Short mmCIF file of C-alpha atoms in Angstrom, two decimals:
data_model
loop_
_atom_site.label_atom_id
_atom_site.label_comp_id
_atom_site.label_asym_id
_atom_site.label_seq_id
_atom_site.Cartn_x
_atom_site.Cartn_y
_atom_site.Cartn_z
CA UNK A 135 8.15 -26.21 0.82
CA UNK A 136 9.03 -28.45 3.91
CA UNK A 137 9.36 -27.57 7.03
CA UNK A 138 8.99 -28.89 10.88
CA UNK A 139 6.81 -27.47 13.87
CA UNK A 140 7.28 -29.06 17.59
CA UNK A 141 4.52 -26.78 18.60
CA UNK A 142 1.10 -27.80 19.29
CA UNK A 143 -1.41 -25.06 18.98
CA UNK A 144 -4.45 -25.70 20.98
CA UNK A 145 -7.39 -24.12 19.04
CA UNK A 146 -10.47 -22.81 20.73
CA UNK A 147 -13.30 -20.98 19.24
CA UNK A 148 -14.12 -17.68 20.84
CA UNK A 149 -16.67 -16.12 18.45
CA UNK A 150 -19.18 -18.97 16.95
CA UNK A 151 -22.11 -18.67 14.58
CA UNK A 152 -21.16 -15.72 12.01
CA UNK A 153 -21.30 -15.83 8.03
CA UNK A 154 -18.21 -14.73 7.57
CA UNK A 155 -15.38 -12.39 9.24
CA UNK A 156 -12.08 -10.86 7.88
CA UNK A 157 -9.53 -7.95 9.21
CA UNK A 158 -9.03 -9.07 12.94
CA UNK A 159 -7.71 -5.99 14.88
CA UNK A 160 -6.79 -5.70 18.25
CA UNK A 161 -7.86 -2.39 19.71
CA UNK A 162 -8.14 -0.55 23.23
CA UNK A 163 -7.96 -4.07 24.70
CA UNK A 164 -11.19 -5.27 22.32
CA UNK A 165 -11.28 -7.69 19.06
CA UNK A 166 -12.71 -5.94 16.31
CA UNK A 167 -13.43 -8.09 12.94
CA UNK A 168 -15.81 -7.27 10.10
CA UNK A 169 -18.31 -9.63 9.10
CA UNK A 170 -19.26 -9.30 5.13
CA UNK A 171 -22.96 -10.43 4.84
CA UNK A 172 -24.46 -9.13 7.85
CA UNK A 173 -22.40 -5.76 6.60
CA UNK A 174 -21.26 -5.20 10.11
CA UNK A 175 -18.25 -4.10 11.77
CA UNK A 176 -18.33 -5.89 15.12
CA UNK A 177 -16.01 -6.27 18.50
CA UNK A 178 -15.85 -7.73 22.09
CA UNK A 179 -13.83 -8.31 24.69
CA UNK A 180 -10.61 -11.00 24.81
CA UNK A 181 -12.90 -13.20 26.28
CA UNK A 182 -15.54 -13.06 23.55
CA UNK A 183 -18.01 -11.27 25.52
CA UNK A 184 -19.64 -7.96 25.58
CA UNK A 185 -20.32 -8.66 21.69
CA UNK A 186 -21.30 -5.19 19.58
CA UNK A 187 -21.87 -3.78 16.57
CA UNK A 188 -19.74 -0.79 15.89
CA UNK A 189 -20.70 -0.04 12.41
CA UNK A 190 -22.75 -1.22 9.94
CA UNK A 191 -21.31 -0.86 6.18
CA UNK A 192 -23.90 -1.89 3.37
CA UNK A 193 -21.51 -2.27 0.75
CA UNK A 194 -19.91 -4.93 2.87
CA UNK A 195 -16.97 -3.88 5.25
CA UNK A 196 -13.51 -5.29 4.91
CA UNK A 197 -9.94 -3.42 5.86
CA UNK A 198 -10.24 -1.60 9.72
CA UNK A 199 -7.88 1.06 10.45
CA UNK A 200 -7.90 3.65 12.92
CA UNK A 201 -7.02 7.64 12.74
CA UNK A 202 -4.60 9.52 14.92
CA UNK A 203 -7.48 11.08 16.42
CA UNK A 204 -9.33 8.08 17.70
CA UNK A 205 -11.82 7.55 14.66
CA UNK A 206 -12.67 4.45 12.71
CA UNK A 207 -11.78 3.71 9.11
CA UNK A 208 -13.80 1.26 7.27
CA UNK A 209 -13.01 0.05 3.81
CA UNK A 210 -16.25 -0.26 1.99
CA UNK A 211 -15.70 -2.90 -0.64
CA UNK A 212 -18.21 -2.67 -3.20
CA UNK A 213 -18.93 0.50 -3.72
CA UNK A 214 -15.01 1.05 -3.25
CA UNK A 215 -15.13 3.91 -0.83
CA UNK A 216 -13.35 4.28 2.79
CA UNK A 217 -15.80 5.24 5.52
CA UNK A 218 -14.71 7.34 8.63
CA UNK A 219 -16.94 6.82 12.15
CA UNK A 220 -17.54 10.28 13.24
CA UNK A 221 -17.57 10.86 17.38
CA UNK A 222 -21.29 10.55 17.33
CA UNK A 223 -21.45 7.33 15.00
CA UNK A 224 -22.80 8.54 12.04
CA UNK A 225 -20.21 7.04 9.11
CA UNK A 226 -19.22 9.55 6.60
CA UNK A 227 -17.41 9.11 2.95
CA UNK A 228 -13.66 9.83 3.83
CA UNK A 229 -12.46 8.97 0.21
CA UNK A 230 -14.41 8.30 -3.52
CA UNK A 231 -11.85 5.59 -4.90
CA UNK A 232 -14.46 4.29 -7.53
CA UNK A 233 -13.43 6.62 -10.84
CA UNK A 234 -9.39 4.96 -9.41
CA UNK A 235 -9.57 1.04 -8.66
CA UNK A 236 -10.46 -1.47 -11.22
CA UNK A 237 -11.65 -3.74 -8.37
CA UNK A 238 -13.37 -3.99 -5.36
CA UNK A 239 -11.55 -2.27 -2.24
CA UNK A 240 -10.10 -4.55 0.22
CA UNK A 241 -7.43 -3.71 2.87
CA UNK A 242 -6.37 -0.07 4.76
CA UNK A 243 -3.82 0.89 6.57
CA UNK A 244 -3.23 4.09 8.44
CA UNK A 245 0.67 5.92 9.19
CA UNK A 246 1.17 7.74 11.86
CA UNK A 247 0.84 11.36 10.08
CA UNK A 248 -3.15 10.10 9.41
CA UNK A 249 -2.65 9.10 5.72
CA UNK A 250 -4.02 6.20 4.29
CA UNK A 251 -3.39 3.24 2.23
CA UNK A 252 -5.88 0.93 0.40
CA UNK A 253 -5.64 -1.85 -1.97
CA UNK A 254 -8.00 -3.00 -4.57
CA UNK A 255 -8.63 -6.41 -5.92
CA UNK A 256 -7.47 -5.06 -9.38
CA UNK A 257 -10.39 -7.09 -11.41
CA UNK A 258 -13.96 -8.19 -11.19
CA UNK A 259 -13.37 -11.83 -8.81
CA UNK A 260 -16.44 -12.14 -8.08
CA UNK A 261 -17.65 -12.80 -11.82
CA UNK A 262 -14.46 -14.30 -12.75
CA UNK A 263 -13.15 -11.49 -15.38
CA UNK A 264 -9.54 -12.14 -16.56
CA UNK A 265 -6.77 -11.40 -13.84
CA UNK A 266 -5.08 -7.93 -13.47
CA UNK A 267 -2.90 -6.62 -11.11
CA UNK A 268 -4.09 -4.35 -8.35
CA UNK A 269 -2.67 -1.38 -6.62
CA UNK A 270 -2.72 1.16 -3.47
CA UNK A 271 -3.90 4.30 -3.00
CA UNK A 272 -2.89 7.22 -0.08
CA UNK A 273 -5.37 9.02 0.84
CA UNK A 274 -3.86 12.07 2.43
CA UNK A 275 -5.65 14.20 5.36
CA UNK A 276 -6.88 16.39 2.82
CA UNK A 277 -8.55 13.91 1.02
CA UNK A 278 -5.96 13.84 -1.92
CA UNK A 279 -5.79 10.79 -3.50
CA UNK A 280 -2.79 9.00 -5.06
CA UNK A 281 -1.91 6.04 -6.87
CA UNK A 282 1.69 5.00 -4.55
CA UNK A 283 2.06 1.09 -5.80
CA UNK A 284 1.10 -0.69 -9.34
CA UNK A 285 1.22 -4.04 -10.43
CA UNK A 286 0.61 -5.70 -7.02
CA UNK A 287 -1.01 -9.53 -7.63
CA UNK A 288 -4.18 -8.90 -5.93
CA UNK A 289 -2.84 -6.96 -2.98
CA UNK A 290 -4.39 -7.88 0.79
CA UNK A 291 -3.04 -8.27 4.18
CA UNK A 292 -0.64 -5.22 4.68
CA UNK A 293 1.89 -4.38 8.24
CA UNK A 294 3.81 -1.26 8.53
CA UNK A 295 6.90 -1.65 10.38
CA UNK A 296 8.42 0.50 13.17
CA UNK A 297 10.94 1.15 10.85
CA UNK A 298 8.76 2.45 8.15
CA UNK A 299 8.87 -1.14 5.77
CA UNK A 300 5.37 -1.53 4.21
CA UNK A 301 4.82 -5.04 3.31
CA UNK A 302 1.89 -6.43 1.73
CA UNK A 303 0.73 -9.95 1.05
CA UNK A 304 -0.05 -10.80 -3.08
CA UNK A 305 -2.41 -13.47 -2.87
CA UNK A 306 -2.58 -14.65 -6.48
CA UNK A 307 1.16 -13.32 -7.38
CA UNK A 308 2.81 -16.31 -4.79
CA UNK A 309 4.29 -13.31 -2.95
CA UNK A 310 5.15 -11.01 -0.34
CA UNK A 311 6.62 -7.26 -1.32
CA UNK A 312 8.02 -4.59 0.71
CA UNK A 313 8.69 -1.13 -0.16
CA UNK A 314 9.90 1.68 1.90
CA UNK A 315 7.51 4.41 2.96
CA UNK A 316 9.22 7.67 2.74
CA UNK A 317 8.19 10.71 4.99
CA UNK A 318 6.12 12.00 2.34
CA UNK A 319 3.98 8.88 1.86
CA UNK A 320 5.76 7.63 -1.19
CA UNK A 321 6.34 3.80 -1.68
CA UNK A 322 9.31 2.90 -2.76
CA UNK A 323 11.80 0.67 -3.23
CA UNK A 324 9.30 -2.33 -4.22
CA UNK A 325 11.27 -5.84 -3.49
CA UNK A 326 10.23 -9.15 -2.71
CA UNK A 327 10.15 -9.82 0.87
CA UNK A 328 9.20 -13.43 0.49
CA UNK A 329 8.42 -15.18 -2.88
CA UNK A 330 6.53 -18.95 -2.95
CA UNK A 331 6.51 -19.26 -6.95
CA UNK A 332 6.43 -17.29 -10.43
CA UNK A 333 4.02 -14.92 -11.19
CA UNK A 334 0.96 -16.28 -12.58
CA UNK A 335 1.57 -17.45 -16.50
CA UNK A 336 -1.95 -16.65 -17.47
CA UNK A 337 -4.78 -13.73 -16.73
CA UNK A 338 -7.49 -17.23 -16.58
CA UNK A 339 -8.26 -17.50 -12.61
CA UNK A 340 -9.28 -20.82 -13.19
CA UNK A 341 -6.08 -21.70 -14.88
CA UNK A 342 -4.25 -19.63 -12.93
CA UNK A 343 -5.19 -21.42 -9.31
CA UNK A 344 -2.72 -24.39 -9.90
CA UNK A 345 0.11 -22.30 -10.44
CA UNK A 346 -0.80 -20.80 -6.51
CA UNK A 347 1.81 -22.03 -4.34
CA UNK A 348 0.87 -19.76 -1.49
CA UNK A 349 -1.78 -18.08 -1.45
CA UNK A 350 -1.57 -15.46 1.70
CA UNK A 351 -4.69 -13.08 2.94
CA UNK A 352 -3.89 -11.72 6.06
CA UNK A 353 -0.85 -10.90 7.79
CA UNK A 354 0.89 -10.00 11.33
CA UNK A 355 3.66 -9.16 12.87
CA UNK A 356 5.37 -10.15 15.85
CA UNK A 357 7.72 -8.98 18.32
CA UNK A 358 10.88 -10.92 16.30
CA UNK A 359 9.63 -9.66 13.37
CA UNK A 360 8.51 -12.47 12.04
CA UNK A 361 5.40 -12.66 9.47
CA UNK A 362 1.95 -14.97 10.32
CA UNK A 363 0.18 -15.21 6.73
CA UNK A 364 -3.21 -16.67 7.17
CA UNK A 365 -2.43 -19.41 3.44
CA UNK A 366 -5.91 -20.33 1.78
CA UNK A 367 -3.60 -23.06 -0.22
CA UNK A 368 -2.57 -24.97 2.58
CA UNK A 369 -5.17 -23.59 5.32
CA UNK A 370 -2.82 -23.14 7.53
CA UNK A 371 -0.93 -19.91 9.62
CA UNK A 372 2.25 -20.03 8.63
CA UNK A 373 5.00 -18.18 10.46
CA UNK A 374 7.48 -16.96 8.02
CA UNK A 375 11.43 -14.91 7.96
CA UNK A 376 12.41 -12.72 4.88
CA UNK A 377 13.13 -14.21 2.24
CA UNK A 378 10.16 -17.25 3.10
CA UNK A 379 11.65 -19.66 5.32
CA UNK A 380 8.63 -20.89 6.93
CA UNK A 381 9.55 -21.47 10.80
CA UNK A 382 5.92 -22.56 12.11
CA UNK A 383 2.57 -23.53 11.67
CA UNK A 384 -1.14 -23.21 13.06
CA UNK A 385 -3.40 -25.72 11.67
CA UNK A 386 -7.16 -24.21 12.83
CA UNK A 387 -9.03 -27.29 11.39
CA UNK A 388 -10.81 -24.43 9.23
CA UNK A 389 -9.75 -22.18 6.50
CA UNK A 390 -8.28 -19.24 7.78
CA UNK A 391 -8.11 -15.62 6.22
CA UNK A 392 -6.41 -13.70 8.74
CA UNK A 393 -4.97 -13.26 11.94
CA UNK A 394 -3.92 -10.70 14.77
CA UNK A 395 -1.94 -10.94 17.82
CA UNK A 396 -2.92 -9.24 20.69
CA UNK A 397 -4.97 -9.63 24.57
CA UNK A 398 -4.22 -8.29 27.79
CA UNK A 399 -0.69 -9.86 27.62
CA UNK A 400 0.09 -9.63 23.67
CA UNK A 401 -0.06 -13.26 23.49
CA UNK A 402 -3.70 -14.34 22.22
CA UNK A 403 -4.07 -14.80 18.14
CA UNK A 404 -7.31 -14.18 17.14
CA UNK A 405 -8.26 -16.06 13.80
CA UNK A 406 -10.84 -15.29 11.35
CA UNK A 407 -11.88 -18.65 10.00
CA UNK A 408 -14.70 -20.06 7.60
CA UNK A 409 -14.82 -24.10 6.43
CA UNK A 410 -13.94 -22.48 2.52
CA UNK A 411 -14.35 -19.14 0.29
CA UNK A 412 -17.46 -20.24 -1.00
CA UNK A 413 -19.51 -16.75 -0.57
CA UNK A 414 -22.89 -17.85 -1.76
CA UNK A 415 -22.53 -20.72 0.83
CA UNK A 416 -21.39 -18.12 3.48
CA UNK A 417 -24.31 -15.86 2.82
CA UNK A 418 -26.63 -18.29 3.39
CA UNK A 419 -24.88 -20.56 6.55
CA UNK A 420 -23.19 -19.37 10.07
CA UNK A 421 -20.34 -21.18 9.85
CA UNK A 422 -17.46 -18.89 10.39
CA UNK A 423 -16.20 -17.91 13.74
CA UNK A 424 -13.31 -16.23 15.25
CA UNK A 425 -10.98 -18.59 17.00
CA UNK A 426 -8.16 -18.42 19.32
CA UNK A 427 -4.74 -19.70 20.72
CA UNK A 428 -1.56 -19.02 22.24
CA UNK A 429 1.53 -18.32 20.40
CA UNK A 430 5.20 -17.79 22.28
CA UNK A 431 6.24 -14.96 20.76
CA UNK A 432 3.81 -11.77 21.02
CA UNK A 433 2.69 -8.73 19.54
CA UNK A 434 4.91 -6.71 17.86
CA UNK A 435 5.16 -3.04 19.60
CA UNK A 436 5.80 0.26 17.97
CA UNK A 437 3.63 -1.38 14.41
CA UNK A 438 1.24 0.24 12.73
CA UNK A 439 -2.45 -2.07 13.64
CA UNK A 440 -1.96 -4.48 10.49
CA UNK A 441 -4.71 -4.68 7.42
CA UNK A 442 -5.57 -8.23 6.82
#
């Protein structure tokens, strides 16, 4: 892919000093990120003040989504539950997925009738086991749970539109799908919103990484509709249309895995960055931070908070 940008990003770090963060979200007028190896769901102010920990997750957080009613919903990734904050801060089981992923749990995403969607990695990454394709599960206010999307390339960063599009970034599939969420939580429709390559050729990760083109974690959305993909290939943000026309870049100077747009004026991206994916080196180093800058275009309004 080629492409132009006459934009230059200023980058500035806001949050230094952390092992390292995933799932930006902005929310009542805070950052919230989780950080995997001090198991903590964290936030502060747009300035990077006022620092807390809102949760603490020992099966190391990742996806963040939020309830109708106010409460918190924590993908717990290794022990491949979703956590609910209660009103007095005590975190509660609010779905078993274990005996119905193959992987560890990654992203969530909430509708606006208080069902839920999570992905799982699909297959063991962490000790390398042969590639398989992932999938997402509703979790319904009753605590039903339901397979709604197979054969998903290691689904992660997810958006719901205001017009009820769910897309969700395949990070080892060299895509972007979209489906259509129904009023009865189905997903249907699967298409490819964007595509970067083929599908990967072999099940082999380590074969399997040079056929990557694009490798996208997180996602936003902005007010044009327009996707950010956070693209551990290239580390770059790049700002993409249907069908994959990239129209603009960030270049953080650090690997990034995700991004949100938000602040008091809907302008501010906050960036979850790390110098690489090396997770015995991030367990052991503070390297990661949250960083900052100003894009023209701002948050999209009328969205569903994106899963990154």
């Amino acid at each position: 892919m080629h492409w132009r940008t006459t934009v230059t990003y200023e980058i500035n770090t806001l949050i230094p000093g952390r092992t390292f963060v995933e799932a930006p979200r902005w929310h009542e007028n805070r950052v919230w990120f989780s950080e995997l190896h001090t198991c903590s769901v964290m936030s502060a102010r747009e300035d990077g003040s006022d620092l807390r920990v809102e949760a603490i997750v020992p099966a190391q957080p990742s996806g963040l989504a939020w309830l109708p009613d106010g409460r918190l919903l924590v993908a717990s990734m290794q022990d491949r539950t979703l956590l609910r904050r209660e009103a007095d801060g005590s975190m509660v089981v609010h779905a078993d997925l274990s005996g119905h992923v193959n992987g560890f749990c990654n992203e969530v995403i909430v509708d606006r009738y208080g069902r839920a969607y999570v992905g799982d990695f699909g297959f063991d990454l962490d000790n390398r086991a042969p590639m398989a394709p992932g999938s997402l599960h509703r979790i319904d206010p009753d605590g039903r749970i339901t397979e709604v999307a197979t054969d998903l390339w290691f689904p992660n960063g997810c958006v719901l539109t205001e017009d009820n599009v769910f897309l969700v970034n395949e990070t080892f599939g060299n895509r972007i799908s979209a489906f259509d969420l129904t009023d009865d939580g189905r997903l249907i429709n699967h298409r490819v919103w964007a595509e970067f390559g083929p599908l990967p050729s072999t099940t082999e990760f380590a074969e399997a990484q040079a056929e990557f083109l694009v490798c996208p974690d997180g996602m936003c959305v902005d007010a044009e509709g327009a996707l950010w993909i956070a693209d551990l290939g290239s580390e770059k943000l790049l700002r993409l249309r249907e069908g994959g026309e990239v129209i603009d870049e960030i270049v953080p100077g650090m690997m990034p895995f995700s991004s949100v747009i938000g602040g008091e004026d809907g302008h501010t991206m906050f960036i979850c960055a790390a110098p690489d994916f090396d997770q015995e080196e991030r367990r052991i180093t503070t390297e990661a931070r949250i960083l900052t800058t100003r894009v023209s275009v701002g948050m999209a309004t009328g969205t569903m908070e994106p899963a990154a």
